Short mmCIF file of C-alpha atoms in Angstrom, two decimals:
data_model
loop_
_atom_site.label_atom_id
_atom_site.label_comp_id
_atom_site.label_asym_id
_atom_site.label_seq_id
_atom_site.Cartn_x
_atom_site.Cartn_y
_atom_site.Cartn_z
CA MET A 1 70.07 54.40 115.67
CA CYS A 2 71.80 57.36 117.32
CA GLY A 3 75.35 58.60 117.52
CA ILE A 4 77.19 59.15 120.81
CA VAL A 5 80.56 60.73 121.53
CA GLY A 6 82.44 61.51 124.72
CA LEU A 7 85.83 62.94 125.63
CA PHE A 8 87.48 62.98 129.07
CA LEU A 9 90.71 64.96 129.15
CA LYS A 10 93.63 63.93 131.34
CA ASP A 11 96.02 66.51 129.84
CA LYS A 12 95.16 70.06 130.91
CA SER A 13 96.91 71.48 127.84
CA LEU A 14 94.06 70.07 125.72
CA GLU A 15 91.30 71.76 127.74
CA PRO A 16 91.04 74.84 125.47
CA GLN A 17 90.38 72.45 122.56
CA LEU A 18 87.61 70.41 124.18
CA GLY A 19 84.73 72.08 122.33
CA ALA A 20 86.46 71.84 118.96
CA LEU A 21 87.46 68.21 119.40
CA LEU A 22 84.05 67.14 120.64
CA SER A 23 82.29 69.07 117.85
CA ASP A 24 84.27 67.28 115.15
CA MET A 25 83.55 63.93 116.78
CA LEU A 26 79.82 64.62 116.86
CA ILE A 27 79.58 65.95 113.30
CA THR A 28 81.20 62.73 112.09
CA MET A 29 78.23 60.85 113.58
CA THR A 30 75.60 62.94 111.75
CA ASP A 31 74.28 60.09 109.59
CA ARG A 32 73.44 58.11 112.72
CA GLY A 33 70.85 60.70 113.76
CA PRO A 34 69.67 63.74 111.77
CA ASP A 35 66.74 64.75 113.99
CA SER A 36 68.39 66.67 116.81
CA ALA A 37 71.74 67.06 118.52
CA GLY A 38 73.25 68.24 121.76
CA ILE A 39 76.50 68.67 123.66
CA ALA A 40 77.35 68.97 127.35
CA ILE A 41 80.60 70.76 128.22
CA TYR A 42 82.08 70.55 131.71
CA GLY A 43 84.10 73.71 132.17
CA GLY A 44 83.62 74.99 135.68
CA ALA A 45 82.39 78.32 137.03
CA PRO A 46 84.16 80.99 139.11
CA ALA A 47 84.60 80.01 142.75
CA GLY A 48 81.35 80.25 144.65
CA LYS A 49 79.25 80.46 141.48
CA ALA A 50 76.87 78.10 139.69
CA LYS A 51 75.50 78.01 136.14
CA ILE A 52 72.05 77.23 134.74
CA THR A 53 71.63 76.66 131.01
CA VAL A 54 68.13 77.58 129.86
CA GLN A 55 66.29 77.44 126.52
CA SER A 56 63.37 79.30 125.01
CA ALA A 57 61.46 79.15 121.73
CA GLU A 58 61.21 82.94 122.01
CA PRO A 59 64.64 83.95 123.33
CA GLU A 60 64.42 87.67 122.55
CA GLN A 61 61.27 88.00 124.60
CA GLU A 62 62.09 85.57 127.41
CA PHE A 63 65.73 86.53 128.01
CA SER A 64 65.22 90.28 127.83
CA GLY A 65 65.41 91.68 131.34
CA LEU A 66 65.88 88.23 132.85
CA ALA A 67 68.93 89.17 134.96
CA ALA A 68 67.09 92.16 136.41
CA ASP A 69 63.97 90.11 137.18
CA LEU A 70 66.00 87.39 138.93
CA THR A 71 67.87 90.01 140.96
CA LYS A 72 64.59 91.61 141.93
CA ALA A 73 63.32 88.20 143.05
CA GLY A 74 66.31 87.80 145.37
CA ILE A 75 68.79 85.95 143.15
CA PRO A 76 71.46 88.30 141.76
CA ALA A 77 72.36 86.97 138.33
CA SER A 78 74.21 87.61 135.10
CA VAL A 79 72.87 86.22 131.82
CA THR A 80 74.91 85.33 128.72
CA LEU A 81 72.86 84.79 125.57
CA LYS A 82 73.62 82.03 123.06
CA SER A 83 70.94 81.86 120.35
CA THR A 84 67.94 80.00 121.79
CA HIS A 85 69.86 79.30 125.00
CA ALA A 86 71.27 81.41 127.79
CA VAL A 87 73.65 80.71 130.66
CA ILE A 88 72.62 82.22 133.98
CA GLU A 89 75.38 82.67 136.55
CA ILE A 90 74.35 82.93 140.21
CA ASP A 91 75.81 82.42 143.66
CA GLU A 92 76.26 78.72 144.32
CA GLY A 93 74.12 78.94 147.46
CA LYS A 94 71.12 80.04 145.37
CA LEU A 95 71.15 76.95 143.13
CA GLY A 96 68.43 75.25 145.16
CA GLU A 97 66.10 78.23 144.71
CA ILE A 98 66.54 79.01 141.02
CA ARG A 99 64.03 76.57 139.53
CA ALA A 100 61.14 77.90 141.60
CA VAL A 101 62.07 81.50 140.89
CA LEU A 102 62.43 80.87 137.15
CA ALA A 103 59.04 79.16 137.14
CA GLU A 104 57.59 82.35 138.60
CA VAL A 105 59.35 85.03 136.54
CA ARG A 106 59.69 83.09 133.25
CA PRO A 107 57.34 80.06 133.31
CA ASP A 108 57.97 79.19 129.64
CA ILE A 109 61.75 78.88 129.98
CA ARG A 110 63.13 75.34 130.04
CA ILE A 111 66.19 74.35 132.08
CA MET A 112 68.67 72.25 130.09
CA GLY A 113 71.13 71.71 132.94
CA SER A 114 72.58 73.25 136.07
CA GLY A 115 75.51 72.96 138.44
CA GLU A 116 78.95 74.29 139.14
CA SER A 117 80.46 72.97 135.93
CA VAL A 118 78.12 71.86 133.14
CA GLU A 119 76.61 73.77 130.24
CA ILE A 120 74.18 71.90 127.95
CA TYR A 121 73.17 73.00 124.46
CA LYS A 122 70.67 71.04 122.39
CA GLU A 123 68.24 71.70 119.57
CA THR A 124 66.53 70.03 116.66
CA GLY A 125 68.65 69.89 113.53
CA LEU A 126 72.01 68.56 112.39
CA PRO A 127 75.10 68.52 114.61
CA LYS A 128 76.96 71.01 112.40
CA ASP A 129 74.14 73.52 112.84
CA VAL A 130 73.85 73.00 116.59
CA VAL A 131 77.62 73.33 117.02
CA SER A 132 77.65 76.53 114.96
CA ARG A 133 74.58 78.06 116.61
CA PHE A 134 76.07 77.81 120.09
CA ASP A 135 79.73 78.40 119.15
CA VAL A 136 80.69 75.14 120.82
CA ARG A 137 84.08 75.05 119.10
CA ALA A 138 85.22 78.03 121.17
CA MET A 139 84.44 76.34 124.49
CA GLY A 140 87.07 74.83 126.74
CA GLY A 141 86.64 72.33 129.54
CA THR A 142 87.70 69.13 131.22
CA HIS A 143 85.26 66.66 129.64
CA GLY A 144 82.09 66.50 127.61
CA ILE A 145 79.55 64.28 125.89
CA GLY A 146 77.44 64.63 122.76
CA HIS A 147 74.57 62.97 120.93
CA THR A 148 72.89 63.07 117.55
CA ARG A 149 69.44 61.53 117.57
CA MET A 150 67.27 59.40 115.36
CA ALA A 151 63.96 59.50 117.24
CA THR A 152 62.25 56.19 118.01
CA GLU A 153 60.57 56.58 121.40
CA SER A 154 59.20 60.15 121.36
CA ALA A 155 58.71 63.28 119.28
CA VAL A 156 61.48 65.33 117.71
CA THR A 157 61.66 68.34 120.03
CA THR A 158 64.33 70.34 121.81
CA LEU A 159 63.37 68.79 125.15
CA GLY A 160 63.49 65.31 123.59
CA ALA A 161 67.07 65.82 122.41
CA HIS A 162 70.02 64.51 124.41
CA PRO A 163 71.85 65.02 126.76
CA PHE A 164 69.29 64.62 129.55
CA SER A 165 70.12 66.25 132.87
CA THR A 166 68.15 65.39 136.01
CA GLY A 167 70.60 66.45 138.73
CA PRO A 168 73.27 69.09 139.33
CA ASP A 169 76.26 68.56 137.03
CA GLN A 170 74.83 65.22 135.85
CA CYS A 171 73.80 64.28 132.32
CA LEU A 172 73.38 61.23 130.09
CA VAL A 173 73.31 60.33 126.41
CA HIS A 174 71.81 57.05 125.27
CA ASN A 175 71.67 54.84 122.21
CA GLY A 176 69.02 52.15 122.55
CA SER A 177 65.61 51.56 124.04
CA LEU A 178 64.48 50.73 127.57
CA SER A 179 61.57 48.32 127.96
CA ASN A 180 60.74 49.04 131.62
CA HIS A 181 60.95 52.85 131.58
CA ASN A 182 57.25 53.37 132.37
CA ASN A 183 57.45 51.34 135.60
CA LEU A 184 60.70 53.04 136.56
CA ARG A 185 59.21 56.46 135.87
CA ARG A 186 56.34 55.76 138.28
CA GLU A 187 58.75 54.57 140.98
CA LEU A 188 61.03 57.56 140.54
CA LYS A 189 58.10 59.99 140.67
CA ARG A 190 57.11 58.48 144.01
CA GLU A 191 60.67 59.21 145.17
CA GLY A 192 60.25 62.86 144.15
CA MET A 193 61.88 62.93 140.71
CA ALA A 194 60.30 65.23 138.11
CA PHE A 195 60.16 64.60 134.35
CA GLU A 196 59.76 66.96 131.41
CA THR A 197 59.38 64.43 128.57
CA ASP A 198 58.13 60.92 127.86
CA ASN A 199 61.57 59.89 126.61
CA ASP A 200 62.94 56.65 128.02
CA SER A 201 66.44 58.17 128.14
CA GLU A 202 65.29 60.79 130.63
CA VAL A 203 64.23 57.92 132.89
CA ALA A 204 67.73 56.45 132.70
CA ALA A 205 69.23 59.82 133.65
CA ALA A 206 66.79 60.19 136.56
CA TYR A 207 67.54 56.67 137.75
CA LEU A 208 71.26 57.44 137.99
CA THR A 209 70.55 60.75 139.74
CA ALA A 210 68.40 58.94 142.30
CA GLU A 211 71.08 56.31 142.90
CA MET A 212 73.80 58.92 143.38
CA ALA A 213 71.52 60.78 145.78
CA LYS A 214 71.74 57.65 147.95
CA GLY A 215 75.49 58.16 148.26
CA LYS A 216 76.77 56.10 145.34
CA ASP A 217 79.42 57.44 142.99
CA LEU A 218 78.79 57.24 139.26
CA GLY A 219 80.52 53.89 138.92
CA LYS A 220 78.37 52.24 141.60
CA ALA A 221 75.20 53.81 140.17
CA LEU A 222 76.01 52.34 136.76
CA GLU A 223 76.53 48.92 138.36
CA SER A 224 73.05 49.16 139.88
CA ALA A 225 71.62 50.02 136.47
CA LEU A 226 72.60 46.59 135.20
CA ASP A 227 70.15 45.05 137.68
CA ASP A 228 67.33 47.56 137.35
CA LEU A 229 67.21 48.66 133.69
CA ASP A 230 65.82 46.36 131.00
CA GLY A 231 66.37 46.81 127.29
CA PHE A 232 69.15 47.66 124.90
CA PHE A 233 71.40 50.54 125.88
CA THR A 234 74.75 52.18 125.59
CA PHE A 235 75.13 55.05 128.05
CA VAL A 236 77.77 57.73 128.29
CA VAL A 237 77.35 59.77 131.46
CA GLY A 238 78.97 62.88 132.87
CA THR A 239 79.19 64.25 136.40
CA LYS A 240 81.09 67.27 137.73
CA SER A 241 84.36 65.34 137.76
CA GLY A 242 83.45 61.95 136.30
CA PHE A 243 82.88 60.19 133.00
CA GLY A 244 81.24 56.77 132.70
CA VAL A 245 80.31 54.26 130.00
CA LEU A 246 77.97 51.28 130.22
CA ARG A 247 76.56 48.79 127.71
CA ASP A 248 73.77 46.33 128.43
CA PRO A 249 74.53 42.58 128.71
CA ILE A 250 73.69 41.89 125.04
CA ALA A 251 75.57 44.97 123.78
CA CYS A 252 74.04 45.12 120.31
CA LYS A 253 74.59 48.88 120.02
CA PRO A 254 77.99 49.78 118.55
CA ALA A 255 80.69 51.34 120.71
CA VAL A 256 84.43 51.91 120.62
CA MET A 257 86.82 53.52 123.10
CA ALA A 258 90.33 54.92 122.97
CA GLU A 259 92.74 55.86 125.76
CA THR A 260 96.07 57.67 125.75
CA ASP A 261 98.03 59.58 128.38
CA GLN A 262 96.07 62.66 127.27
CA TYR A 263 92.44 61.50 127.16
CA VAL A 264 89.76 58.82 127.18
CA ALA A 265 87.39 58.96 124.21
CA PHE A 266 84.15 57.22 123.24
CA GLY A 267 82.40 56.97 119.88
CA SER A 268 79.57 54.92 118.45
CA GLU A 269 82.00 54.18 115.63
CA TYR A 270 85.77 54.43 115.28
CA ARG A 271 85.49 57.15 112.64
CA ALA A 272 84.39 59.55 115.42
CA LEU A 273 87.82 59.16 117.02
CA VAL A 274 90.18 59.36 114.04
CA GLY A 275 90.78 63.12 114.32
CA LEU A 276 91.91 63.05 117.95
CA PRO A 277 95.56 63.88 118.66
CA GLY A 278 97.76 60.82 119.02
CA ILE A 279 94.96 58.41 118.11
CA GLU A 280 97.44 56.29 116.14
CA ASN A 281 99.15 55.41 119.43
CA ALA A 282 95.99 54.97 121.52
CA ARG A 283 94.79 51.79 123.13
CA ILE A 284 91.61 51.01 121.16
CA TRP A 285 88.95 48.58 122.37
CA GLU A 286 85.28 47.72 122.25
CA PRO A 287 83.75 48.11 125.73
CA GLU A 288 82.61 44.79 127.10
CA PRO A 289 78.94 44.00 127.75
CA ALA A 290 77.63 44.61 131.29
CA THR A 291 80.91 46.26 132.30
CA VAL A 292 81.23 49.67 133.93
CA TYR A 293 83.98 51.98 132.68
CA PHE A 294 84.52 54.97 134.92
CA TRP A 295 87.07 57.77 135.16
CA ASP A 296 87.08 60.63 137.64
CA HIS A 297 89.24 63.74 137.94
CA GLU A 298 88.66 63.90 141.68
CA LYS A 299 88.21 60.18 142.45
CA ALA A 300 84.65 60.93 143.56
CA ALA A 301 81.75 61.68 141.21
#
């Protein structure tokens, strides 16, 4: 049992409130997963720039002098510290080089996510503590997803927390269990995908990344998942401009959605949505089994 939330804003006037709204939604789901929690916020970067969210168990040591070391290695960077995480800002054209350079100058740092838009913060502990640690309430953005975890498939660690990100500006949160993740992992490794955990949810994220790399948008990639993924799952997925939801054909994991002129929202339970503005006038429904729900700010994920 885990708790999932997601919020896709249509109304730009709500964008400064994204972090606060999403934080309240996630905290409401605390009793569905006390082990670890995480949030992805899509907020954009200055034109021509990209962001990499990184994590370290020893942030004072690992983040000290990091900007200077990256610049010396040929990637001019600025670094903003947030507790055990940091956000590195670099030129967009250097995004393809950053992982190899980080592995050289700071081999113990872990990358949580990267891209032009997304920042990902996750740690062990309760949602209220994770939200407070990273000052998520102060963050604005266009859309975001969150997860509070009750571990069933792997250890309780920072890397095992959700969201999982396996491609630029892509991430996934998952409630459920995949039965064919080991076979899929082997296939995806042969295609060049890399994994940092033994978590089945990371396999789901990597599968969608691989499908989108073939030219599919998020909606089409989720449709393919219905054929290729076995098990019980509810996914909420983010891309740079898109937001998608998918439940397996049996749909035993709880889910509820709401839509108004201002937003689309997802929660594992309705109580996650009750604090949203105008919820009393929203269209409320339970997403159908084996049905892709997909919204996109730019009509292309």
